[in-house]
PDB file of C-alpha atoms in Angstrom:
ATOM      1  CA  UNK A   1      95.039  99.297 100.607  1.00 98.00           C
ATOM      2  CA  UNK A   2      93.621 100.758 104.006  1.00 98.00           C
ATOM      3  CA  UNK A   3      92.247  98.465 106.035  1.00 97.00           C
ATOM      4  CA  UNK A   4      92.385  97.169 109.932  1.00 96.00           C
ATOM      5  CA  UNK A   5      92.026  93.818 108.766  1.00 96.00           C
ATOM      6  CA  UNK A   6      95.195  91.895 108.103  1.00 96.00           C
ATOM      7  CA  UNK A   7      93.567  88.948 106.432  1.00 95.00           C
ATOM      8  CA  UNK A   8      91.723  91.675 104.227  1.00 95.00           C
ATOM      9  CA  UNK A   9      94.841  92.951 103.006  1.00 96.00           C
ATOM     10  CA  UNK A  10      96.674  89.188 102.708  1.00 97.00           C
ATOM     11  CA  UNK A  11      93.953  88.618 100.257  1.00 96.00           C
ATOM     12  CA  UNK A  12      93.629  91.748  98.116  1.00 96.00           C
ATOM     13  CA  UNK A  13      97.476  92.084  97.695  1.00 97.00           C
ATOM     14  CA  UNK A  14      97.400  88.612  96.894  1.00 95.00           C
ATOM     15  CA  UNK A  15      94.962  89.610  93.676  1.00 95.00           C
ATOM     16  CA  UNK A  16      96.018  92.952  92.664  1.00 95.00           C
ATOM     17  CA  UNK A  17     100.049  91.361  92.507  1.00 94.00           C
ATOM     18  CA  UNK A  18      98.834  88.715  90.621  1.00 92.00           C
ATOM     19  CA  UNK A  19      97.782  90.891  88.056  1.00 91.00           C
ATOM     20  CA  UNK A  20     101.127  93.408  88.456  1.00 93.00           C
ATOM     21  CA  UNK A  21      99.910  95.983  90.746  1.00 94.00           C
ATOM     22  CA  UNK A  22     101.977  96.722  93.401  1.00 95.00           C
ATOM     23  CA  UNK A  23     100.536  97.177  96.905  1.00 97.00           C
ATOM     24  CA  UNK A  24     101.496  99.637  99.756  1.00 98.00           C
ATOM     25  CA  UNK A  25      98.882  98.838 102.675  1.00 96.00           C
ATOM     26  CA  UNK A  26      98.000 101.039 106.266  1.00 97.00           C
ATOM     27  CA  UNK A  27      95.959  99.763 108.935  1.00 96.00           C
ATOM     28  CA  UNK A  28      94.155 102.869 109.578  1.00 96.00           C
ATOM     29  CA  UNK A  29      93.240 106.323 107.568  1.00 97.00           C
ATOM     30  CA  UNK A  30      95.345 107.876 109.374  1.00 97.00           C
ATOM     31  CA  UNK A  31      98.360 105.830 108.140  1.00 97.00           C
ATOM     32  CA  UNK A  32      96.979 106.030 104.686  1.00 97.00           C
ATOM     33  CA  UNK A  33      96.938 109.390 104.577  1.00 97.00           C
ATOM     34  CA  UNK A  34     100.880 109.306 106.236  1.00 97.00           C
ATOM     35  CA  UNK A  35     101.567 106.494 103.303  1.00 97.00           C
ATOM     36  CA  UNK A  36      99.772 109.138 100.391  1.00 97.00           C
ATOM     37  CA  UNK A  37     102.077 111.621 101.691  1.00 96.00           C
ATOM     38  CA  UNK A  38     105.084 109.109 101.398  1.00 97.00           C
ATOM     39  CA  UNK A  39     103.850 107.874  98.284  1.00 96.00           C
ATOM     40  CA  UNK A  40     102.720 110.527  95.718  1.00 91.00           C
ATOM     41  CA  UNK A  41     102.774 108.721  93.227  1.00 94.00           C
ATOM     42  CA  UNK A  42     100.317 106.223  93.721  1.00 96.00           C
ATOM     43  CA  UNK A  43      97.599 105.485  91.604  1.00 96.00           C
ATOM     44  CA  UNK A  44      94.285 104.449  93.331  1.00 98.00           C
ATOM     45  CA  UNK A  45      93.513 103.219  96.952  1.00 98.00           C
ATOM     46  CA  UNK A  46      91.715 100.836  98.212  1.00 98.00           C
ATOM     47  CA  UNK A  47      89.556 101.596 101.089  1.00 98.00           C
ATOM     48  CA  UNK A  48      87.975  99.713 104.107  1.00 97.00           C
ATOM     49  CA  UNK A  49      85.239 101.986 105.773  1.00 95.00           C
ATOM     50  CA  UNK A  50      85.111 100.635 109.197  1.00 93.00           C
ATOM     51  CA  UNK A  51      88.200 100.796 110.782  1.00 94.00           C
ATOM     52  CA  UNK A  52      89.262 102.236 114.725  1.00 91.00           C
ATOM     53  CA  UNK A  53      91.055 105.630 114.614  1.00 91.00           C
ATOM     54  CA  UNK A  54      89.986 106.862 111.760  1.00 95.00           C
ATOM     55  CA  UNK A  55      87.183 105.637 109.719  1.00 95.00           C
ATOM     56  CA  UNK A  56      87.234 105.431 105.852  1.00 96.00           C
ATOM     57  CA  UNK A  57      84.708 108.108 105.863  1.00 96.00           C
ATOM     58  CA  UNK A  58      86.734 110.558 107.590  1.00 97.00           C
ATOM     59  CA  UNK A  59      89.512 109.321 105.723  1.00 98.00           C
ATOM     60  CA  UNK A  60      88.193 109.931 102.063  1.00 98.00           C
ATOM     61  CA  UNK A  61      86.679 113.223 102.983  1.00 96.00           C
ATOM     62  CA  UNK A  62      90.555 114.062 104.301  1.00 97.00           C
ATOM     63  CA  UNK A  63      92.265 112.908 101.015  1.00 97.00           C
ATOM     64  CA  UNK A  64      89.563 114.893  98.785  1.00 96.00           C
ATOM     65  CA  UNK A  65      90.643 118.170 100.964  1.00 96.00           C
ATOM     66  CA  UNK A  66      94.107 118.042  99.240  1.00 94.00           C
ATOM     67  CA  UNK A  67      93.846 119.328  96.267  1.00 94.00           C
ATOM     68  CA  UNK A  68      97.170 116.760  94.823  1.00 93.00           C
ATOM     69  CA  UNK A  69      94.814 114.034  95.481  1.00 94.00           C
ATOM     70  CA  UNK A  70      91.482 115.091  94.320  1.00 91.00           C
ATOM     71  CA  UNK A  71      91.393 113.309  90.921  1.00 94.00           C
ATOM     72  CA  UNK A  72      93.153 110.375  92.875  1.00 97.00           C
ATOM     73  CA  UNK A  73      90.697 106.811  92.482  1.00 98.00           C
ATOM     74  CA  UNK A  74      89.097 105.870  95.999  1.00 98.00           C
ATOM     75  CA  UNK A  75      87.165 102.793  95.816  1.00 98.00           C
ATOM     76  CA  UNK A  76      85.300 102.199  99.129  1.00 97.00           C
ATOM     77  CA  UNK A  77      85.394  98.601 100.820  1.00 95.00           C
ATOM     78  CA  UNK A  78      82.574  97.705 103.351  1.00 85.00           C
ATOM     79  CA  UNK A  79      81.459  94.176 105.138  1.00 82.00           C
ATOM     80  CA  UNK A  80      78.014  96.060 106.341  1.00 73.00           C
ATOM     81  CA  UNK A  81      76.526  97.341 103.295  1.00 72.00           C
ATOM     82  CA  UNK A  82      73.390  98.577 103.890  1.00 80.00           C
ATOM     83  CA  UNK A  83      71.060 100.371 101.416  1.00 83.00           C
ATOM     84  CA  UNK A  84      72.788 103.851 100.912  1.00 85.00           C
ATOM     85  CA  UNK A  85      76.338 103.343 101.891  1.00 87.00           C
ATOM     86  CA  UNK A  86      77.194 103.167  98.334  1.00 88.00           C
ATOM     87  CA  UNK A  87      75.922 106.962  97.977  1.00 91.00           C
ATOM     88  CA  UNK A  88      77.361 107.878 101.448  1.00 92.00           C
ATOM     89  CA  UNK A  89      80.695 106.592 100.011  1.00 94.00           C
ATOM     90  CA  UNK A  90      81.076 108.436  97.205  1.00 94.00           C
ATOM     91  CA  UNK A  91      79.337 112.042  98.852  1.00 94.00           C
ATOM     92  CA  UNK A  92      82.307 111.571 101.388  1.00 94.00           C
ATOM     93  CA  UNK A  93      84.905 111.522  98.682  1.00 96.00           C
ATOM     94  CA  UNK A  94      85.094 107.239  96.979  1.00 97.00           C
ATOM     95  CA  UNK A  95      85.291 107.531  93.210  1.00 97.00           C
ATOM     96  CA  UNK A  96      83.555 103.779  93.418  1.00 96.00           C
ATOM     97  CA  UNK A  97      82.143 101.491  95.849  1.00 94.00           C
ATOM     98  CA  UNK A  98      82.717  97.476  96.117  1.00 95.00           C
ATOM     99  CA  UNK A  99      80.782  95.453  98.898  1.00 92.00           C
ATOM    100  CA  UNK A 100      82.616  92.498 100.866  1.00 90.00           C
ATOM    101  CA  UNK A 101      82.905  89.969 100.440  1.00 91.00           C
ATOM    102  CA  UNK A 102      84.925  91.151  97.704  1.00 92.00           C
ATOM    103  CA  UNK A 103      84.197  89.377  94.144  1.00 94.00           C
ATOM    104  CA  UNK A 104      87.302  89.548  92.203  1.00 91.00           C
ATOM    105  CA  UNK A 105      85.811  90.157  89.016  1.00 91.00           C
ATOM    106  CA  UNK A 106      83.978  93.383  90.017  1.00 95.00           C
ATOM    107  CA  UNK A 107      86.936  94.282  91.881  1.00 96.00           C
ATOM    108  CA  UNK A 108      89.444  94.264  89.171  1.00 95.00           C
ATOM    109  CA  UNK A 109      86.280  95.726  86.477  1.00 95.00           C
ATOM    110  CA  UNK A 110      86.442  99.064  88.248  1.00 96.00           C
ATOM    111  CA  UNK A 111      90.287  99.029  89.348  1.00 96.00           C
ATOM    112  CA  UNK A 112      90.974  98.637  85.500  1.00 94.00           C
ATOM    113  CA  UNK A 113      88.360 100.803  84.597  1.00 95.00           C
ATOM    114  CA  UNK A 114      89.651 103.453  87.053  1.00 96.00           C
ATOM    115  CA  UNK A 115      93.099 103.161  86.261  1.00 93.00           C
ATOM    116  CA  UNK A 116      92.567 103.522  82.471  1.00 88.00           C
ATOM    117  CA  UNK A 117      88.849 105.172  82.175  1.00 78.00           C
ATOM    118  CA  UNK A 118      89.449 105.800  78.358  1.00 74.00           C
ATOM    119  CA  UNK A 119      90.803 102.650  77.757  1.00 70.00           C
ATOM    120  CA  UNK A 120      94.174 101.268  76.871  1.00 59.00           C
ATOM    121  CA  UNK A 121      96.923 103.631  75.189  1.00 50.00           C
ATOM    122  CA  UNK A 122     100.290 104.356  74.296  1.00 43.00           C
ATOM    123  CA  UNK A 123     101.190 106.179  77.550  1.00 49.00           C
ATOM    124  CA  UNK A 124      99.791 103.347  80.119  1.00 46.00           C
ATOM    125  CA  UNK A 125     101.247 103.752  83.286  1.00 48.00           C
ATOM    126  CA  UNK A 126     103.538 100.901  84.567  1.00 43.00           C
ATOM    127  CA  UNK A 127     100.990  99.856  87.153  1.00 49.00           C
ATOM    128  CA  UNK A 128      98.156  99.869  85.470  1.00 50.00           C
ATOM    129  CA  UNK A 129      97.223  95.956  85.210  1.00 54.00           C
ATOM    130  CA  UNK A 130      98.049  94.444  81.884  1.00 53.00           C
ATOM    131  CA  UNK A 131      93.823  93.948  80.692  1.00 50.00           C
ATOM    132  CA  UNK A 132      95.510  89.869  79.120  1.00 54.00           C
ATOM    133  CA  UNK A 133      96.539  89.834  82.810  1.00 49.00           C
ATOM    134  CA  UNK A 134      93.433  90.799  84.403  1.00 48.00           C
ATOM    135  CA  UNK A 135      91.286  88.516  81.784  1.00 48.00           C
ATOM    136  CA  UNK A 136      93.561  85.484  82.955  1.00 49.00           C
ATOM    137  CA  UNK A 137      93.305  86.480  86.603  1.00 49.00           C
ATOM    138  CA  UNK A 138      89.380  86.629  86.891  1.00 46.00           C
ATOM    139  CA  UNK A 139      89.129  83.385  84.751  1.00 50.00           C
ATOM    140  CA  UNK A 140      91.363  81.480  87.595  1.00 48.00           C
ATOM    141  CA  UNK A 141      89.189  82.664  90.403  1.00 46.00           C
ATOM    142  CA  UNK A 142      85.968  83.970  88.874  1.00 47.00           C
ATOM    143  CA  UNK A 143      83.262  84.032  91.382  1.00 49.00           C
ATOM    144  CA  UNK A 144      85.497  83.604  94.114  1.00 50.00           C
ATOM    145  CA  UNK A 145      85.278  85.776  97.163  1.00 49.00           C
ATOM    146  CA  UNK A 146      88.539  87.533  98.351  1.00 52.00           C
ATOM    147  CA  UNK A 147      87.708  89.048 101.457  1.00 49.00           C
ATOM    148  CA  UNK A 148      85.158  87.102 103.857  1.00 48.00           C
ATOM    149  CA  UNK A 149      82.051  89.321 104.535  1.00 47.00           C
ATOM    150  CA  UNK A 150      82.437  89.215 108.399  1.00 48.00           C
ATOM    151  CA  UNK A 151      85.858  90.438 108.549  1.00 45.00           C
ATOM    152  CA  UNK A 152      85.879  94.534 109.723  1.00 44.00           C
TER     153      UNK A 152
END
């Protein structure tokens, strides 16, 4: 997870270990790019687009220049969506796009769905939320909103 926001991160680790994932956070791109580089072998990021330093924009297009991460799932998290940012998101480098206030169902659709596009097989990776998990997880908190819309 990159994002400025403590209380954004609180509440999305608080999801994603609920359903197994674990969660390496950064408070800025530029610390999510240092974490990647720490990190290789993590499996999709979460990622707040206004932030001070370096914005998720910058920050995508930077982790798309490497070529180790260019396959590497970038889902783009933004309080001010506007008609467009979705598009802008994913021409900058976001493999998906999620508007805050976060609802946990869509959230963990496209983690699950980006973790395991062809679905479930023999070779799942270890973090790749259990789907009995996930289905258990959205029915405790479906239509419940994980990360307050006014928080970037």
């Amino acid at each position: 997870i990159v994002d400025d926001d403590i209380r954004n991160v609180f509440a999305l680790t608080h999801v994603l270990s609920r359903v197994g994932m674990p969660v390496l956070y950064a408070e800025n791109g530029r610390e999510g790019i240092e974490t990647l580089e720490r990190n290789p072998d993590v499996d999709i990021v979460l990622m707040d687009i206004m932030m001070p330093e370096m914005d998720g924009y910058e920050t995508m297009a930077a982790i798309r220049r490497s070529p180790r991460w260019r396959g590497l799932p970038i889902v783009a998290l933004t309080a001010k969506a506007m008609p467009g940012d979705r598009e802008k998101a994913i021409s900058q480098g976001a493999t998906d796009y999620v508007p805050k206030p976060v609802d946990v169902d869509q959230l963990l659709g496209v983690v699950c769905a980006l973790l395991d596009p062809a679905g479930s097989s023999a070779d799942e990776q270890p973090t790749t939320p259990d789907p009995e998990t996930v289905v258990q997880e959205r029915d405790s908190v479906q239509g419940e909103s994980v990360v307050p819309p006014t928080t970037e």
